[in-house]
mmCIF file of C-alpha atoms and ligand atoms in Angstrom:
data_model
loop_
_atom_site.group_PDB
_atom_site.id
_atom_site.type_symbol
_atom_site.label_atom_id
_atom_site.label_comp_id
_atom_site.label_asym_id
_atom_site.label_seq_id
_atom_site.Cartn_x
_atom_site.Cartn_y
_atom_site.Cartn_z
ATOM 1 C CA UNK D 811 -12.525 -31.232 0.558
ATOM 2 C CA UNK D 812 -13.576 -28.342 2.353
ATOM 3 C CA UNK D 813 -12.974 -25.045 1.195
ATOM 4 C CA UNK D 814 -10.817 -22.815 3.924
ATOM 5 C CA UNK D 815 -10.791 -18.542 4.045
ATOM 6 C CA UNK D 816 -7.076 -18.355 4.834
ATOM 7 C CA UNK D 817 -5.362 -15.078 5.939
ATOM 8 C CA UNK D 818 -1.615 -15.528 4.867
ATOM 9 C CA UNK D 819 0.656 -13.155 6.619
ATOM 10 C CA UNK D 820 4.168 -11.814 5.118
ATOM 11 C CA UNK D 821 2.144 -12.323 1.716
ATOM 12 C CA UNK D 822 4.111 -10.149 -0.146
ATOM 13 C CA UNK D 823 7.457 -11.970 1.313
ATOM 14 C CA UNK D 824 9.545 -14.780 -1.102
ATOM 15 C CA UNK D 825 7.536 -17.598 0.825
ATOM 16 C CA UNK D 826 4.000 -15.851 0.568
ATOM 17 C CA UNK D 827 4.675 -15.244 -3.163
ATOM 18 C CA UNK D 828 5.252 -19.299 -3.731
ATOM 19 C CA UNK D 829 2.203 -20.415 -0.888
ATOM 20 C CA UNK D 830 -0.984 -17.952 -1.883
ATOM 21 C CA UNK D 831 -1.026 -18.984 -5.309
ATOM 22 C CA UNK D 832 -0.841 -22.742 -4.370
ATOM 23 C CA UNK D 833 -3.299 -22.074 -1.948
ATOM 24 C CA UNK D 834 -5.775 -19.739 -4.183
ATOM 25 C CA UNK D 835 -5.334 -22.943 -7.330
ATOM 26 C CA UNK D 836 -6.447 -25.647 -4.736
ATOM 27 C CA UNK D 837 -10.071 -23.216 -4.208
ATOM 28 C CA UNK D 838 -9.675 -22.139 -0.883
ATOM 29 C CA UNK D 839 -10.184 -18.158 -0.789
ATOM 30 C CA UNK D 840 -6.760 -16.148 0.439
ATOM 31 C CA UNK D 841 -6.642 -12.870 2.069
ATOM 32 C CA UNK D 842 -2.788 -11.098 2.438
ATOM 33 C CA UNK D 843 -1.321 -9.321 5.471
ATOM 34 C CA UNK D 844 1.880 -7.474 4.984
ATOM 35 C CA UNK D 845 3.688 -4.165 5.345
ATOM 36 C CA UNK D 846 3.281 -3.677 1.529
ATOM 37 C CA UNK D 847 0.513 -4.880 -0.878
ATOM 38 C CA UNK D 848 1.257 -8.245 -2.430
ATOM 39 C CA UNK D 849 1.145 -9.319 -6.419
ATOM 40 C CA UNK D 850 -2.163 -11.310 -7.137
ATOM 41 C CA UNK D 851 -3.982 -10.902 -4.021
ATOM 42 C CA UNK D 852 -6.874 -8.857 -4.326
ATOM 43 C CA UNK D 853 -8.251 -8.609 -0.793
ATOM 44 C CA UNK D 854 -4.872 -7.317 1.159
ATOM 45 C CA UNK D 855 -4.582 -6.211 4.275
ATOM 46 C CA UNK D 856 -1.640 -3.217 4.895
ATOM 47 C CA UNK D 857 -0.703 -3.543 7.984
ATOM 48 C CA UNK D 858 2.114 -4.024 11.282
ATOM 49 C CA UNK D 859 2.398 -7.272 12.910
ATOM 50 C CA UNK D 860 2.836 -5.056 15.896
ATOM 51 C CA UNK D 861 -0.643 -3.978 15.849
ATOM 52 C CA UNK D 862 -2.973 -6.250 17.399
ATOM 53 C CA UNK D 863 -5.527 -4.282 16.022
ATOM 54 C CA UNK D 864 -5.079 -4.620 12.255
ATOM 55 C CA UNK D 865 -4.295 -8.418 12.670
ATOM 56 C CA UNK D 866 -8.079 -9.284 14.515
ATOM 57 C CA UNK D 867 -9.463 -6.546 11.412
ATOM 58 C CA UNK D 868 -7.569 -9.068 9.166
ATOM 59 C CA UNK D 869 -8.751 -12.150 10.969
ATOM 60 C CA UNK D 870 -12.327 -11.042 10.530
ATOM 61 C CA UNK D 871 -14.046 -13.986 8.633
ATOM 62 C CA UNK D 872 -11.076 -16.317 7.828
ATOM 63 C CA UNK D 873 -11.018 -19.740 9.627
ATOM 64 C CA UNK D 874 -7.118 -20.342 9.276
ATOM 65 C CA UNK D 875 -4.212 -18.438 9.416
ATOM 66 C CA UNK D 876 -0.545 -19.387 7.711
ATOM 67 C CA UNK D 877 1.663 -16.893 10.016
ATOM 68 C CA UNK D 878 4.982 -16.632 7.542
ATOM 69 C CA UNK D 879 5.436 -12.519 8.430
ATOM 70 C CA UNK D 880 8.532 -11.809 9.713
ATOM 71 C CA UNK D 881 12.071 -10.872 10.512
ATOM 72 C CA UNK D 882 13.681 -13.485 8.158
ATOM 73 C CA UNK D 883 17.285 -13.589 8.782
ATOM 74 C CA UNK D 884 19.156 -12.946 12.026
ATOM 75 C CA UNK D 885 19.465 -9.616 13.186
ATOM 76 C CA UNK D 886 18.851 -6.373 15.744
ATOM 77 C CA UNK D 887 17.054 -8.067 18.557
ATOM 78 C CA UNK D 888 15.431 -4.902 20.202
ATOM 79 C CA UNK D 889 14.402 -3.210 17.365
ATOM 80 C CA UNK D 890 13.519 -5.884 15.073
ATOM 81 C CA UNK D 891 13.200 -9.348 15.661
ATOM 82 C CA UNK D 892 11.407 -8.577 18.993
ATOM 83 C CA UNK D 893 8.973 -6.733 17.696
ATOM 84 C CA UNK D 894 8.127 -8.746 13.982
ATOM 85 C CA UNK D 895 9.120 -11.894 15.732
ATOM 86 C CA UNK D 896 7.863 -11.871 19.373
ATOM 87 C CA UNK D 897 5.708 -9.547 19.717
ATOM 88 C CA UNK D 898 3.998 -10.858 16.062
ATOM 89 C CA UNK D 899 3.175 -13.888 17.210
ATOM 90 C CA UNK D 900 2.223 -13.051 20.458
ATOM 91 C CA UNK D 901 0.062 -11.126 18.421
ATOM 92 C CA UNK D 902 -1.293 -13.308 15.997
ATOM 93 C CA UNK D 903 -1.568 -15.952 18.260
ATOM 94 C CA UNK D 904 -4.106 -14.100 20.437
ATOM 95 C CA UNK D 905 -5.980 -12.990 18.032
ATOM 96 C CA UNK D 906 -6.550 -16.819 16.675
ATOM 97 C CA UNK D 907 -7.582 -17.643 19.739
ATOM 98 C CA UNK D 908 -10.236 -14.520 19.905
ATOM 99 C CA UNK D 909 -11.196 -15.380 16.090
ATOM 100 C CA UNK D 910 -11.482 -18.586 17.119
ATOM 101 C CA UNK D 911 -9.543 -20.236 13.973
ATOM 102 C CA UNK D 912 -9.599 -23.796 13.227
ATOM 103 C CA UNK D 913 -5.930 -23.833 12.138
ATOM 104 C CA UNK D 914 -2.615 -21.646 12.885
ATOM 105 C CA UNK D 915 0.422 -22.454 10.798
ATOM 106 C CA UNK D 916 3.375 -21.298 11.768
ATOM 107 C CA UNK D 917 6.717 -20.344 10.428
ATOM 108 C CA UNK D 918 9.776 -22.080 12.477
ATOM 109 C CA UNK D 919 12.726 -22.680 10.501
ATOM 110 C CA UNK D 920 15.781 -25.570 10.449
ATOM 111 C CA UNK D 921 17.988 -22.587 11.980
ATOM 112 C CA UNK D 922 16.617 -23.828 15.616
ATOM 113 C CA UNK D 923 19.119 -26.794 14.711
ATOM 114 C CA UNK D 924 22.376 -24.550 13.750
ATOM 115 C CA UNK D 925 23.956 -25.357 17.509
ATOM 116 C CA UNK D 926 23.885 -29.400 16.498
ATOM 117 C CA UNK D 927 25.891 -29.232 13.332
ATOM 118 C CA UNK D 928 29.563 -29.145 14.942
ATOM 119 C CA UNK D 929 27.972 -31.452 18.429
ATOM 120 C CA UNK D 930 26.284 -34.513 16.496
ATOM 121 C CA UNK D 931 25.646 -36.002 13.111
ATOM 122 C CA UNK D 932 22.561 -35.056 11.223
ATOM 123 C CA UNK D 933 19.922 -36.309 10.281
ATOM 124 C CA UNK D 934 18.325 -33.975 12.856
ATOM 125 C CA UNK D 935 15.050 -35.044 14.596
ATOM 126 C CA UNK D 936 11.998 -33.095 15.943
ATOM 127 C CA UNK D 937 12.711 -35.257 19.141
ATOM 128 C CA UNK D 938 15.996 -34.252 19.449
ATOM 129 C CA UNK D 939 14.796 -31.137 20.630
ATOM 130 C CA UNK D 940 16.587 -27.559 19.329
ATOM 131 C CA UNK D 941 19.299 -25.467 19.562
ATOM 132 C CA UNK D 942 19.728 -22.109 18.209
ATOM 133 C CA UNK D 943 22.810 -20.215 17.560
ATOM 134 C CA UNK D 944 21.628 -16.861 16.797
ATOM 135 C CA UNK D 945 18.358 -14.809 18.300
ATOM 136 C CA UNK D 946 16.395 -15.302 15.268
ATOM 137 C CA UNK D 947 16.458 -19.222 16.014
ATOM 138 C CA UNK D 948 15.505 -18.528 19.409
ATOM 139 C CA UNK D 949 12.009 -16.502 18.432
ATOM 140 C CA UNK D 950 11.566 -19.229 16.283
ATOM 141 C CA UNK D 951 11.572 -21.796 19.125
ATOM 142 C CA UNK D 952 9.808 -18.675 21.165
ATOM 143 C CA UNK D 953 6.891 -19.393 18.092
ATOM 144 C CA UNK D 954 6.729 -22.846 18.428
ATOM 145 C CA UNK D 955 6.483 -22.795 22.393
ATOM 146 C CA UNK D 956 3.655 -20.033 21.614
ATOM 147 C CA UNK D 957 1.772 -22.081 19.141
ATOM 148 C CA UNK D 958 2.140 -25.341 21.351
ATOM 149 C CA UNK D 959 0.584 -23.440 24.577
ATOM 150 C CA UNK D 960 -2.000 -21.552 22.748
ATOM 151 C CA UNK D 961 -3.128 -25.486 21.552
ATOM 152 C CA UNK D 962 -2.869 -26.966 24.373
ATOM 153 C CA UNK D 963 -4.584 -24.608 26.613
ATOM 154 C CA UNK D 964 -6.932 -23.293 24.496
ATOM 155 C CA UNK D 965 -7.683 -25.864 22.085
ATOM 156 C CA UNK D 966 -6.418 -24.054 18.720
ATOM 157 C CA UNK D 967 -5.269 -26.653 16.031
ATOM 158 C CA UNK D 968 -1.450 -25.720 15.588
ATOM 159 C CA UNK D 969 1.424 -26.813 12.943
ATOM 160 C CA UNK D 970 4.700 -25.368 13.397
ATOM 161 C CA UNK D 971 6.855 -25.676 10.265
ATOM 162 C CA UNK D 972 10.932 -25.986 10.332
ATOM 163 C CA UNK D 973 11.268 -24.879 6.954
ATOM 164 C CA UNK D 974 15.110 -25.779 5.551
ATOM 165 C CA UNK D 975 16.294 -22.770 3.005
ATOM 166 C CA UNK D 976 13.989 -20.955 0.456
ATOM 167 C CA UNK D 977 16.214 -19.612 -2.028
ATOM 168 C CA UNK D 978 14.723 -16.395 -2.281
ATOM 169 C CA UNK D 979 16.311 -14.625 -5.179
ATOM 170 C CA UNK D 980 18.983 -16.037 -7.695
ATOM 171 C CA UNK D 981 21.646 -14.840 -5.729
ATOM 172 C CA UNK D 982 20.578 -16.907 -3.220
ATOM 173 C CA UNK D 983 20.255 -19.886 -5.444
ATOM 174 C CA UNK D 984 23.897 -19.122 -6.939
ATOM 175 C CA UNK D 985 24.854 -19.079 -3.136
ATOM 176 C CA UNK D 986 23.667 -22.526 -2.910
ATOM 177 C CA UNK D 987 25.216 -23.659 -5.925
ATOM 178 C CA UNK D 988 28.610 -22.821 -4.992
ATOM 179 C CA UNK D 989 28.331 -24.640 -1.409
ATOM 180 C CA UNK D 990 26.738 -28.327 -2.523
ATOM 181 C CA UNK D 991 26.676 -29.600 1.174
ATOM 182 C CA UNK D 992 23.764 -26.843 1.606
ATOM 183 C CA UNK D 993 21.851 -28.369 -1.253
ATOM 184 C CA UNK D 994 20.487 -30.771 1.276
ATOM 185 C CA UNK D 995 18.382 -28.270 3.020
ATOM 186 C CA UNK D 996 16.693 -26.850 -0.339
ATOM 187 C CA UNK D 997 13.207 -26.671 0.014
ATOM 188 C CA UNK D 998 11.564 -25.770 -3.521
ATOM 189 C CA UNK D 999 8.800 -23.158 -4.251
ATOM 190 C CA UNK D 1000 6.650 -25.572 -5.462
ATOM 191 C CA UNK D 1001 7.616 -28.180 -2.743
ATOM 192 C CA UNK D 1002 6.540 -25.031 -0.716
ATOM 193 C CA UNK D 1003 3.342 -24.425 -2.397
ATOM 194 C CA UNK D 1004 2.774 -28.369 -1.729
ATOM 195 C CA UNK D 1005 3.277 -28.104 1.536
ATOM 196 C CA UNK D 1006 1.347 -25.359 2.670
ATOM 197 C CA UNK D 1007 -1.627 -26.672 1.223
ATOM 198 C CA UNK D 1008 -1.290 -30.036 2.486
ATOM 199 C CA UNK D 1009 -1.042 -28.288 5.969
ATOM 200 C CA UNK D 1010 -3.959 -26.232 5.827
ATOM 201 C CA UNK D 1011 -6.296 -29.453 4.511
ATOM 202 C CA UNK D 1012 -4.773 -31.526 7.158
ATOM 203 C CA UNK D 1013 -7.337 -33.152 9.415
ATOM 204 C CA UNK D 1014 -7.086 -34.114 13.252
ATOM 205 C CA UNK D 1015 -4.116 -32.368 14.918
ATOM 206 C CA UNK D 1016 -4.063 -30.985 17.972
ATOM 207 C CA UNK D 1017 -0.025 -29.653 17.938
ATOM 208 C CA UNK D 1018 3.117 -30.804 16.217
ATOM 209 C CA UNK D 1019 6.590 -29.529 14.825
ATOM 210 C CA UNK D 1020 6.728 -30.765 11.390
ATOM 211 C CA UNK D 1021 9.835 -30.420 8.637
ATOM 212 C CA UNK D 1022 9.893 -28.473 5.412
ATOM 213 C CA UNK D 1023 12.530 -29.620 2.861
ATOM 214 C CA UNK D 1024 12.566 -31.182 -0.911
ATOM 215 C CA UNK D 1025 14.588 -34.046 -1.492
ATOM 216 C CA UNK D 1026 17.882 -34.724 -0.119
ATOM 217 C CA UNK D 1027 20.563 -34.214 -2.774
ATOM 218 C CA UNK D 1028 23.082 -36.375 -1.197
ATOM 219 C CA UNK D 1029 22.386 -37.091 2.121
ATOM 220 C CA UNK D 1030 19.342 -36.528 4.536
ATOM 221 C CA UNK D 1031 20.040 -33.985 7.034
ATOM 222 C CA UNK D 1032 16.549 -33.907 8.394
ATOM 223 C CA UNK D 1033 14.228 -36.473 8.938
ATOM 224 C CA UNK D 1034 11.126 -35.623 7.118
ATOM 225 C CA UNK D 1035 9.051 -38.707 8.009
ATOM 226 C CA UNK D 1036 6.972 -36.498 10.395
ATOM 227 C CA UNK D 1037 5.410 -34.537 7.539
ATOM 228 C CA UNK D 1038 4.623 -37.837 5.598
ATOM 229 C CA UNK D 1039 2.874 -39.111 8.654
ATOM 230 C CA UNK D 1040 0.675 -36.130 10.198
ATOM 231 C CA UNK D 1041 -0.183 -34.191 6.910
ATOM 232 C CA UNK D 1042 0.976 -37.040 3.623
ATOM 233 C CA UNK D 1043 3.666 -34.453 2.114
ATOM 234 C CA UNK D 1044 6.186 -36.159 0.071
ATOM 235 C CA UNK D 1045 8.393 -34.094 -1.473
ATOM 236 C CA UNK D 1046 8.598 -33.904 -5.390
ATOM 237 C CA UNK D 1047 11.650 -31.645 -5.813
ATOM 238 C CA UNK D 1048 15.527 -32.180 -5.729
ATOM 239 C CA UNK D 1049 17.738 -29.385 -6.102
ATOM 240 C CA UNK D 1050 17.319 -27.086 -8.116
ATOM 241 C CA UNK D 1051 13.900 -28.113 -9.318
ATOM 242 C CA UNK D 1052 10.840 -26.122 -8.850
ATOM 243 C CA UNK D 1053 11.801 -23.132 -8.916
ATOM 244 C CA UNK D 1054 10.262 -19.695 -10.677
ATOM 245 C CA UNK D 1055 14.189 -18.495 -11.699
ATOM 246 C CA UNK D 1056 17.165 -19.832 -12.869
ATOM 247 C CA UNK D 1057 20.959 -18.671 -11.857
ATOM 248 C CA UNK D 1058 21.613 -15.243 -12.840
ATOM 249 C CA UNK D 1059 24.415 -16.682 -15.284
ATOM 250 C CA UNK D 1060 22.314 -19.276 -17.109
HETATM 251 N N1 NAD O 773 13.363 -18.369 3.176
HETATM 252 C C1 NAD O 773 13.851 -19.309 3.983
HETATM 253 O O1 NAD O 773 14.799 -20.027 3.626
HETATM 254 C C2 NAD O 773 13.233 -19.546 5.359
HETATM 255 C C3 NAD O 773 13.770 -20.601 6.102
HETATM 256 C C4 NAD O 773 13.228 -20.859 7.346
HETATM 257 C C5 NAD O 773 12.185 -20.102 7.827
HETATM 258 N N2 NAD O 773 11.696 -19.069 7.099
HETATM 259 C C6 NAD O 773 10.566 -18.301 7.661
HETATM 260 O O2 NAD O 773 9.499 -18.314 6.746
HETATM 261 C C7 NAD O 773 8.803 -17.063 6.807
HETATM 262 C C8 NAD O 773 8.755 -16.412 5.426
HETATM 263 O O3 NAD O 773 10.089 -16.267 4.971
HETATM 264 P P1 NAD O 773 10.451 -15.546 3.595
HETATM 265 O O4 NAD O 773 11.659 -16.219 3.073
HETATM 266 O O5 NAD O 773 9.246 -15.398 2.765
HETATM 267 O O6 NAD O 773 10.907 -14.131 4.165
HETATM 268 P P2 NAD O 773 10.726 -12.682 3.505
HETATM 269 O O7 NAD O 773 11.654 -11.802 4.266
HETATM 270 O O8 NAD O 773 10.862 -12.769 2.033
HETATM 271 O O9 NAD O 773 9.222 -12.315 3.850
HETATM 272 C C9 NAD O 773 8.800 -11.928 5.140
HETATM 273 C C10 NAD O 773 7.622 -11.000 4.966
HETATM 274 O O10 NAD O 773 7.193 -10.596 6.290
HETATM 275 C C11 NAD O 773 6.872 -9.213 6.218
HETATM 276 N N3 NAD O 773 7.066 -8.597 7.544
HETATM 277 C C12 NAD O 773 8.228 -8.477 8.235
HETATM 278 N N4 NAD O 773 8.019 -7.774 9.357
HETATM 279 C C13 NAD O 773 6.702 -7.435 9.364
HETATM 280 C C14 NAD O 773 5.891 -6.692 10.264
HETATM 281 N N5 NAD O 773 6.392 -6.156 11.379
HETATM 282 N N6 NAD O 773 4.582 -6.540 9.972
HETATM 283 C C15 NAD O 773 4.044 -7.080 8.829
HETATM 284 N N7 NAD O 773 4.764 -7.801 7.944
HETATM 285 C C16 NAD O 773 6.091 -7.968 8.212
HETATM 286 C C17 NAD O 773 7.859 -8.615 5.224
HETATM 287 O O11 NAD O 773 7.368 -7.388 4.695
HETATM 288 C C18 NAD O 773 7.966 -9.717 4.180
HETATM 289 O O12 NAD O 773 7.064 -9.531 3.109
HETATM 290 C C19 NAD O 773 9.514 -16.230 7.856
HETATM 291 O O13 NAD O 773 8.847 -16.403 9.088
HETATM 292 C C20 NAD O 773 10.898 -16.847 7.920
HETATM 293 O O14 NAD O 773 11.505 -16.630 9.161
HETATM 294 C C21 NAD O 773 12.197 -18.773 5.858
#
């Protein structure tokens, strides 16, 4: 297996924490891009996603890029998700293409699917297309239209990921506790670390919209045979495995 210099953007971020190290054990060399330095990465670039500048300094030398910075959560469209979340990847995305990178992975998440949930029964398919509910879903599907046209017209090798809920923190986890029907959607740190990898070592793909979840606690809200097929990740996880913390009361 080839060994890949990845730049990892929003390194120092909950997702970033979980995928570097996963990436840095399998022997492929990580550098970080963030607003803030992040734990355990030695080379680490300080920068805005906002400055095209910084990102093509940060591209410098890597071959692949895993594009998790930004906005994480729904909120101020002018002054924050369009520029982390828009502008970012606009960014990013042109300065692949410059750096000529032989792999962009990209941060969507399962939000672009919140406008199903009360309109038709789950589970939710990549073919059944999106629909947000909130502006951050929409710069998600505004990433995956950007990684799709950046591959098809200029050749880059792109995987978008839906990504189903990180519990970031134990509050977060507790949060999921208490509401069991959101268990479904829990996608592990170690699932995470999994997947990541398994998407950067992927061979032959041109452009697809893959799923990021662990196993389905009860029922399968997504269907996560696309991510068996193009990349051979099979989750390992069922709630609330793999995870670095434990609920705050336990
Ligand atoms: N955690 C989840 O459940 C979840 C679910 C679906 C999708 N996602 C997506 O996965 C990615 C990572 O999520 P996370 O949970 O690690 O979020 P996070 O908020 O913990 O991390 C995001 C990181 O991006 C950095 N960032 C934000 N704006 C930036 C800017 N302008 N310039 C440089 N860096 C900037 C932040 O400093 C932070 O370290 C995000 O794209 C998020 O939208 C997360």
């Amino acid at each position: 297996m080839p060994k890949y210099r990845i730049l990892v953007t929003g390194s120092s971020g909950a997702i970033g924490k979980a995928v570097a190290p996963a990436l840095t054990a399998a022997g492929h060399y990580v550098r970080g891009f963030d607003l803030s330095k992040s734990p355990n990465i030695e080379d680490m670039h300080i920068g805005n996603l906002t400055d095209m500048q910084a990102i093509e300094k940060a591209m410098d030398s890597m071959d692949t890029l895993v594009h998790l910075g930004a906005e994480s959560n729904d909120c101020d469209f002018m002054s924050r998700l369009l520029p982390a979340n828009i502008v970012g990847v606009y960014n990013v995305m042109d300065s692949a293409k410059r750096c000529k990178l032989r792999r962009v992975i990209l941060a969507s998440s399962m939000q672009v699917y919140n406008g199903f949930w009360k309109r038709r029964k789950p589970p939710f398919k990549i073919e059944d297309g999106a629909a947000p509910s909130n502006h951050y879903g929409v710069t998600k599907i505004f990433s995956e239209s950007m990684g799709q046209m950046y591959s098809y017209k200029f050749g880059l090798s792109v995987i978008a990921v839906r990504i189903g809920w990180f519990t970031r923190t134990p509050k977060e986890l507790q949060e999921m506790t208490d509401s069991p029907g959101a268990q479904n959607y829990f996608f592990s740190h170690d699932d995470a670390g999994r997947f990541f990898l398994k998407a950067v070592e992927a061979e032959g793909i041109e452009y697809c919209i893959l799923p990021a979840a662990s196993k389905w606690n009860t029922k399968e809200v997504f269907d996560l045979e696309p991510a068996k097929k193009a990349i051979g990740y099979e989750p390992k996880d069922t709630f609330p495995e793999g995870l670095p913390f434990k609920l705050q009361n336990t």
